[in-house]
Amino acid sequence: MTTDKDLSMDGQSAMAMFAAKGIDVTPNKDQGVVKVVKRQGVDGERPMMGDRVTVHYTGKLLNGKKFDSSLDRKEPFSFNLGKGQVIKAWDISVLSMQKGEVCTLLCKPEYAYGSAGNPGKIPPNSSLLFEMELLSFEGEVLTDDGGIIRRIKVKGDGYTNPNDGATVDVHLEGSCGGRLFDSRDVRFTVGEAEDKGVPLGVDRAMEKMQKGECCILHLKPKYGFGREGKPEYKVGPNKDLVYEVTLKDFQRAKESWEMDLNEKLELASGVKHKGNQYFKAGRFHQAIIQYQRIVSWLEMECGVGMEQQKRIQDFLLISQLNLALCFLRLKEFSHVVENCNKVIELDGKNEKALYRRGEARLLRNEFSLAMADFQQVLQVNSSNRAARAQISICQRKIREHHEQDKKIYANMFQKFAEYDAKVSQFYYANDTNYYINQDALIT
C-alpha cells in the first residue's frame, strides 16, 4: 500500500487530482464517490454483493488530518459487501476493485457520515479521502459446513425471502468442471426441489434470496448430486457444482402463525407422506426438511379435547422419531440424541426412541450410556432381541476399553519406573563421587 504522503494534500489539490484522473463509481453517476487507481490489481473476478472482503485503509479529512487507519493498528479490516456494515462509499467502491488494487477515494458526505458526522473524529457534512487496498475476497458461506457458497451478481428487491413450502420460479444454469449440463426455467416448491432434478444446495439457498436476485452458488457434493451423481446430466459421483440462479418470482407459504390448528393438522398428513417418500428414496436431507416443518407447526400447540391433543402428539412423536432415524443414517449422532430426548419427554417409555438413542450413543463410544438405554428398552419390551444383542456389544466394548486402558497405564507406569531407575542411578553415582571426594579432602 502507498504511504500517507499520497493523501497529504489540501482540499483544492485533492479536488484537482480527482477531476483530472478520477472515475465516478456511483451507480447513478452523481460524483458521490470518485476513485483514482494508484496500483492495478490482479486481472480476474471482482467482489460481488455479500462477499466477505478484507482491506487495508487510511481515512483523512480534506485538510489532511487522519482520523482512522487499519495500518496503524497493524490489522486488516473485514466486512460483508452490500450489508450496510460500512459507509455507502465503501460498499460501492470495493465492488469496482480487483484483488491487490490500491486506490484513493473522494467521498461526498451523503456517501460517508452525512450531516451527523462522527463525533470527535469527523465533522458534519464532511467530504472524506480514503486510500484503500483490497487484500482478498470470498463468497458468502450459507451453511455451517461451508457446503454452499453464494456470490450475488444482481441484488434482489425487497426484504422478503421464500420459505419452506414456497413456490418459486427460477432460471438456473448448472455446470460441472466448466461444462454446462443444465439450463432452464423451472418452478418448484422449496423443500421439494429434488422432484424437479434441482439439487439440495439450490433449494436451501432459496431462503436467502430475494425476488430478482441473480447469484452464483458453489455446491459441495453433499449439496449437489452426492455419491450417486446424476447420470442423465453426465455428472459423476462426488462432484462440486456451480449453479447460476435467478429468482424470477415466488409465492410464500403460510407461516405457522397464519394457520389455525385444523389447517396445520390437515397439511401435516401430506408433509409426513412426502417426508416418508424421501426417506425411502434415501434422500435423508430432503426428508428432514419435511419432518421439521411438522414440528415447527405443532410443537407449541395444545389442542382442544383429547382427540385433537392425541393427533398433535402422534404427529410430533412420528416426526421426531423419523428425524432421529434420518440423522442416524447421516451419522449426525448429536441430533439423533436430541430428537430422541424430545420423544422421551412426551413418552418416557417409547421403545424406538430409547433404542435409537442407544444406537447413537454406542456409535459415539458412550458405551455405558448406550447400555443403559438398551436396558430401558428391555424394561419396556423384554422380548426385544435386538436390544439384548446391543447390550452384549456394549459390554464387550466396555471390557475392550478397560483392557486398552490397562495396557496404556501399564506401559505408562513401566516407563515411569524405568525413568525413576535411571534418575536414581544418576544421583547414586554423583553421590558416590561426592563422598569419595570428601574422604580425600579429609585425608
PDB file of N, CA, C and O in Angstrom, residues 7 20 23 48 51 67 76 82 115 127 159 206-207 241 297 304 318 351 364 413:
ATOM      1  N   LEU A   7      -1.921  11.064   0.557  1.00  0.00           N
ATOM      2  CA  LEU A   7      -3.158  11.711   0.962  1.00  0.00           C
ATOM      3  C   LEU A   7      -2.923  13.066   1.604  1.00  0.00           C
ATOM      4  O   LEU A   7      -3.850  13.732   2.021  1.00  0.00           O
ATOM      5  N   ALA A  20      -9.053  15.406 -12.623  1.00  0.00           N
ATOM      6  CA  ALA A  20      -8.214  15.039 -13.769  1.00  0.00           C
ATOM      7  C   ALA A  20      -8.160  13.533 -14.005  1.00  0.00           C
ATOM      8  O   ALA A  20      -8.178  13.069 -15.147  1.00  0.00           O
ATOM      9  N   ILE A  23     -12.474   8.424 -11.527  1.00  0.00           N
ATOM     10  CA  ILE A  23     -13.566   7.682 -12.163  1.00  0.00           C
ATOM     11  C   ILE A  23     -14.742   7.677 -11.196  1.00  0.00           C
ATOM     12  O   ILE A  23     -14.602   7.288 -10.032  1.00  0.00           O
ATOM     13  N   MET A  48     -18.350  -9.427  -5.296  1.00  0.00           N
ATOM     14  CA  MET A  48     -19.781  -9.320  -5.558  1.00  0.00           C
ATOM     15  C   MET A  48     -20.510  -9.043  -4.255  1.00  0.00           C
ATOM     16  O   MET A  48     -19.964  -9.223  -3.163  1.00  0.00           O
ATOM     17  N   ASP A  51     -20.123 -10.756  -0.604  1.00  0.00           N
ATOM     18  CA  ASP A  51     -18.787 -11.323  -0.397  1.00  0.00           C
ATOM     19  C   ASP A  51     -18.171 -10.810   0.902  1.00  0.00           C
ATOM     20  O   ASP A  51     -18.426  -9.674   1.326  1.00  0.00           O
ATOM     21  N   PHE A  67      -8.048  10.364  10.489  1.00  0.00           N
ATOM     22  CA  PHE A  67      -8.996  10.023  11.562  1.00  0.00           C
ATOM     23  C   PHE A  67      -9.076   8.523  11.822  1.00  0.00           C
ATOM     24  O   PHE A  67      -9.600   8.087  12.837  1.00  0.00           O
ATOM     25  N   PRO A  76      -5.781  -5.848   9.287  1.00  0.00           N
ATOM     26  CA  PRO A  76      -6.728  -5.581   8.196  1.00  0.00           C
ATOM     27  C   PRO A  76      -8.159  -5.583   8.717  1.00  0.00           C
ATOM     28  O   PRO A  76      -8.460  -6.129   9.779  1.00  0.00           O
ATOM     29  N   GLY A  82     -22.290  -4.864   0.766  1.00  0.00           N
ATOM     30  CA  GLY A  82     -23.700  -4.644   0.499  1.00  0.00           C
ATOM     31  C   GLY A  82     -24.628  -4.934   1.649  1.00  0.00           C
ATOM     32  O   GLY A  82     -25.851  -4.976   1.476  1.00  0.00           O
ATOM     33  N   SER A 115     -24.804  14.323   7.534  1.00  0.00           N
ATOM     34  CA  SER A 115     -24.952  15.516   8.391  1.00  0.00           C
ATOM     35  C   SER A 115     -24.627  15.216   9.854  1.00  0.00           C
ATOM     36  O   SER A 115     -24.380  16.135  10.630  1.00  0.00           O
ATOM     37  N   SER A 127     -16.653  15.879   3.361  1.00  0.00           N
ATOM     38  CA  SER A 127     -16.134  15.001   2.315  1.00  0.00           C
ATOM     39  C   SER A 127     -14.870  14.341   2.857  1.00  0.00           C
ATOM     40  O   SER A 127     -14.110  14.962   3.617  1.00  0.00           O
ATOM     41  N   TYR A 159     -37.483  -7.157   0.983  1.00  0.00           N
ATOM     42  CA  TYR A 159     -36.891  -7.714   2.201  1.00  0.00           C
ATOM     43  C   TYR A 159     -37.437  -9.097   2.537  1.00  0.00           C
ATOM     44  O   TYR A 159     -37.086  -9.666   3.562  1.00  0.00           O
ATOM     45  N   MET A 206     -32.577 -20.840  -1.548  1.00  0.00           N
ATOM     46  CA  MET A 206     -33.789 -20.048  -1.815  1.00  0.00           C
ATOM     47  C   MET A 206     -34.169 -19.169  -0.626  1.00  0.00           C
ATOM     48  O   MET A 206     -34.619 -18.031  -0.786  1.00  0.00           O
ATOM     49  N   GLU A 207     -34.007 -19.698   0.583  1.00  0.00           N
ATOM     50  CA  GLU A 207     -34.429 -18.966   1.781  1.00  0.00           C
ATOM     51  C   GLU A 207     -33.585 -17.714   2.031  1.00  0.00           C
ATOM     52  O   GLU A 207     -33.940 -16.885   2.870  1.00  0.00           O
ATOM     53  N   LEU A 241     -20.324 -28.603  -7.843  1.00  0.00           N
ATOM     54  CA  LEU A 241     -21.159 -27.995  -8.884  1.00  0.00           C
ATOM     55  C   LEU A 241     -21.173 -26.481  -8.733  1.00  0.00           C
ATOM     56  O   LEU A 241     -20.958 -25.952  -7.642  1.00  0.00           O
ATOM     57  N   TRP A 297     -44.747 -26.498  13.165  1.00  0.00           N
ATOM     58  CA  TRP A 297     -46.164 -26.144  13.213  1.00  0.00           C
ATOM     59  C   TRP A 297     -46.814 -26.536  14.539  1.00  0.00           C
ATOM     60  O   TRP A 297     -47.671 -25.819  15.049  1.00  0.00           O
ATOM     61  N   VAL A 304     -57.644 -28.847  21.466  1.00  0.00           N
ATOM     62  CA  VAL A 304     -58.885 -28.781  22.245  1.00  0.00           C
ATOM     63  C   VAL A 304     -59.481 -30.184  22.285  1.00  0.00           C
ATOM     64  O   VAL A 304     -59.817 -30.756  21.251  1.00  0.00           O
ATOM     65  N   ILE A 318     -44.053 -39.132  15.770  1.00  0.00           N
ATOM     66  CA  ILE A 318     -43.630 -39.728  14.500  1.00  0.00           C
ATOM     67  C   ILE A 318     -42.548 -38.869  13.836  1.00  0.00           C
ATOM     68  O   ILE A 318     -41.534 -39.385  13.338  1.00  0.00           O
ATOM     69  N   GLU A 351     -40.207 -47.146  23.036  1.00  0.00           N
ATOM     70  CA  GLU A 351     -39.199 -48.172  22.738  1.00  0.00           C
ATOM     71  C   GLU A 351     -38.253 -47.739  21.617  1.00  0.00           C
ATOM     72  O   GLU A 351     -37.028 -47.901  21.717  1.00  0.00           O
ATOM     73  N   ARG A 364     -21.167 -43.196  19.288  1.00  0.00           N
ATOM     74  CA  ARG A 364     -20.343 -42.103  19.826  1.00  0.00           C
ATOM     75  C   ARG A 364     -19.367 -42.618  20.889  1.00  0.00           C
ATOM     76  O   ARG A 364     -18.714 -41.828  21.564  1.00  0.00           O
ATOM     77  N   PHE A 413       3.240 -46.695  33.477  1.00  0.00           N
ATOM     78  CA  PHE A 413       3.916 -46.942  34.758  1.00  0.00           C
ATOM     79  C   PHE A 413       5.286 -47.572  34.554  1.00  0.00           C
ATOM     80  O   PHE A 413       6.232 -47.301  35.284  1.00  0.00           O
TER      81      PHE A 413
END
